[in-house]
PDB file of C-alpha atoms in Angstrom:
ATOM      1  CA  MET A   2     -39.857  12.018  19.773  1.00  0.00           C
ATOM      2  CA  SER A   3     -40.361  12.374  16.006  1.00  0.00           C
ATOM      3  CA  ASP A   4     -43.711  10.555  16.280  1.00  0.00           C
ATOM      4  CA  HIS A   5     -44.818  13.139  18.816  1.00  0.00           C
ATOM      5  CA  TYR A   6     -43.672  15.964  16.510  1.00  0.00           C
ATOM      6  CA  THR A   7     -45.477  14.416  13.527  1.00  0.00           C
ATOM      7  CA  SER A   8     -48.668  13.909  15.478  1.00  0.00           C
ATOM      8  CA  ASP A   9     -48.493  17.541  16.681  1.00  0.00           C
ATOM      9  CA  ASN A  10     -48.194  18.705  13.072  1.00  0.00           C
ATOM     10  CA  THR A  11     -51.068  16.475  12.033  1.00  0.00           C
ATOM     11  CA  GLU A  12     -53.252  17.837  14.815  1.00  0.00           C
ATOM     12  CA  LYS A  13     -52.285  21.399  13.914  1.00  0.00           C
ATOM     13  CA  LEU A  14     -53.176  20.851  10.226  1.00  0.00           C
ATOM     14  CA  HIS A  15     -56.451  19.233  11.187  1.00  0.00           C
ATOM     15  CA  HIS A  16     -57.322  22.066  13.553  1.00  0.00           C
ATOM     16  CA  GLU A  17     -56.256  24.953  11.253  1.00  0.00           C
ATOM     17  CA  HIS A  18     -57.243  23.617   7.829  1.00  0.00           C
ATOM     18  CA  GLY A  19     -59.539  20.685   8.510  1.00  0.00           C
ATOM     19  CA  ILE A  20     -57.012  18.330   6.869  1.00  0.00           C
ATOM     20  CA  SER A  21     -56.603  14.755   8.076  1.00  0.00           C
ATOM     21  CA  GLY A  22     -55.551  11.330   6.867  1.00  0.00           C
ATOM     22  CA  PRO A  23     -53.844  11.019   3.460  1.00  0.00           C
ATOM     23  CA  ASP A  24     -54.463  14.704   2.711  1.00  0.00           C
ATOM     24  CA  VAL A  25     -51.825  15.625   5.306  1.00  0.00           C
ATOM     25  CA  ARG A  26     -49.014  14.240   3.127  1.00  0.00           C
ATOM     26  CA  GLU A  27     -50.376  15.937   0.006  1.00  0.00           C
ATOM     27  CA  HIS A  28     -50.619  19.254   1.863  1.00  0.00           C
ATOM     28  CA  ALA A  29     -47.038  18.859   3.161  1.00  0.00           C
ATOM     29  CA  GLU A  30     -45.719  18.150  -0.367  1.00  0.00           C
ATOM     30  CA  LYS A  31     -47.344  21.330  -1.639  1.00  0.00           C
ATOM     31  CA  GLN A  32     -45.523  23.371   1.018  1.00  0.00           C
ATOM     32  CA  PHE A  33     -42.063  22.595  -0.396  1.00  0.00           C
ATOM     33  CA  LEU A  34     -40.619  24.359  -3.445  1.00  0.00           C
ATOM     34  CA  ASN A  35     -40.929  22.201  -6.544  1.00  0.00           C
ATOM     35  CA  LEU A  36     -38.552  23.724  -9.104  1.00  0.00           C
ATOM     36  CA  SER A  37     -39.671  21.597 -12.046  1.00  0.00           C
ATOM     37  CA  ALA A  38     -43.308  22.448 -11.500  1.00  0.00           C
ATOM     38  CA  LEU A  39     -42.384  26.108 -11.130  1.00  0.00           C
ATOM     39  CA  ALA A  40     -40.358  26.043 -14.373  1.00  0.00           C
ATOM     40  CA  VAL A  41     -43.238  24.475 -16.288  1.00  0.00           C
ATOM     41  CA  ARG A  42     -45.805  26.805 -14.768  1.00  0.00           C
ATOM     42  CA  GLU A  43     -43.752  29.998 -15.311  1.00  0.00           C
ATOM     43  CA  LYS A  44     -42.538  29.486 -18.877  1.00  0.00           C
ATOM     44  CA  ALA A  45     -41.690  33.143 -19.511  1.00  0.00           C
ATOM     45  CA  ILE A  46     -39.422  33.362 -16.464  1.00  0.00           C
ATOM     46  CA  THR A  47     -37.758  30.061 -17.340  1.00  0.00           C
ATOM     47  CA  LEU A  48     -37.105  31.201 -20.914  1.00  0.00           C
ATOM     48  CA  PHE A  49     -35.733  34.546 -19.689  1.00  0.00           C
ATOM     49  CA  LEU A  50     -33.357  32.822 -17.243  1.00  0.00           C
ATOM     50  CA  LEU A  51     -32.128  30.406 -19.923  1.00  0.00           C
ATOM     51  CA  ILE A  52     -31.420  33.254 -22.341  1.00  0.00           C
ATOM     52  CA  ALA A  53     -29.730  35.338 -19.604  1.00  0.00           C
ATOM     53  CA  ILE A  54     -27.491  32.444 -18.549  1.00  0.00           C
ATOM     54  CA  ALA A  55     -26.571  31.665 -22.158  1.00  0.00           C
ATOM     55  CA  ALA A  56     -25.773  35.346 -22.836  1.00  0.00           C
ATOM     56  CA  ALA A  57     -23.612  35.518 -19.700  1.00  0.00           C
ATOM     57  CA  GLY A  58     -21.748  32.384 -20.812  1.00  0.00           C
ATOM     58  CA  ILE A  59     -21.130  33.755 -24.304  1.00  0.00           C
ATOM     59  CA  PHE A  60     -19.962  37.088 -22.854  1.00  0.00           C
ATOM     60  CA  ALA A  61     -17.564  35.317 -20.463  1.00  0.00           C
ATOM     61  CA  PHE A  62     -16.211  33.145 -23.276  1.00  0.00           C
ATOM     62  CA  LEU A  63     -15.552  36.142 -25.511  1.00  0.00           C
ATOM     63  CA  LYS A  64     -13.670  37.919 -22.700  1.00  0.00           C
ATOM     64  CA  LEU A  65     -11.261  35.009 -22.122  1.00  0.00           C
ATOM     65  CA  GLY A  66      -7.586  35.683 -22.790  1.00  0.00           C
ATOM     66  CA  ARG A  67      -6.377  34.188 -26.083  1.00  0.00           C
ATOM     67  CA  ALA A  68      -2.632  34.901 -26.268  1.00  0.00           C
ATOM     68  CA  GLU A  69      -0.785  32.072 -27.996  1.00  0.00           C
ATOM     69  CA  ASP A  70       2.274  32.631 -25.826  1.00  0.00           C
ATOM     70  CA  PRO A  71       1.040  34.480 -22.764  1.00  0.00           C
ATOM     71  CA  SER A  72       3.605  36.693 -21.079  1.00  0.00           C
ATOM     72  CA  PHE A  73       4.762  35.712 -17.645  1.00  0.00           C
ATOM     73  CA  THR A  74       7.476  36.957 -15.363  1.00  0.00           C
ATOM     74  CA  ILE A  75      10.317  34.791 -14.145  1.00  0.00           C
ATOM     75  CA  LYS A  76      11.640  36.267 -10.943  1.00  0.00           C
ATOM     76  CA  VAL A  77      15.391  35.850 -10.564  1.00  0.00           C
ATOM     77  CA  PHE A  78      17.579  36.792  -7.647  1.00  0.00           C
ATOM     78  CA  THR A  79      21.311  36.527  -7.018  1.00  0.00           C
ATOM     79  CA  VAL A  80      22.830  35.040  -3.904  1.00  0.00           C
ATOM     80  CA  ALA A  81      26.399  36.007  -3.078  1.00  0.00           C
ATOM     81  CA  ALA A  82      28.379  34.204  -0.392  1.00  0.00           C
ATOM     82  CA  VAL A  83      31.651  35.560   0.912  1.00  0.00           C
ATOM     83  CA  TRP A  84      34.164  33.138   2.384  1.00  0.00           C
ATOM     84  CA  PRO A  85      35.617  34.308   5.627  1.00  0.00           C
ATOM     85  CA  PRO A  86      39.337  35.242   5.505  1.00  0.00           C
ATOM     86  CA  GLY A  87      41.638  32.346   6.192  1.00  0.00           C
ATOM     87  CA  CYS A  88      39.318  29.611   4.934  1.00  0.00           C
ATOM     88  CA  LYS A  89      40.852  27.465   2.293  1.00  0.00           C
ATOM     89  CA  LYS A  90      38.687  26.614  -0.709  1.00  0.00           C
ATOM     90  CA  ASP A  91      39.147  23.114  -2.110  1.00  0.00           C
TER      91      ASP A  91
END
């Protein structure tokens, strides 16, 4: 079934773009997002994103709590049990 699907795609590419043979694979590879190629091609955007991520990290680090002995609440409750009358305690 996958061979049929692949051959349909190959025929479609050949019909629409005049692509056949080894060019089909090259055309298919160009259709997918290549992040490294995009980062190299768009240097300004890559630099901006790096600076923005670094600034966000520094901001988050500076907003961390730094108490040496942080306060926390210990919840305590009292349980009282009443012995019924006539029971002997040992």
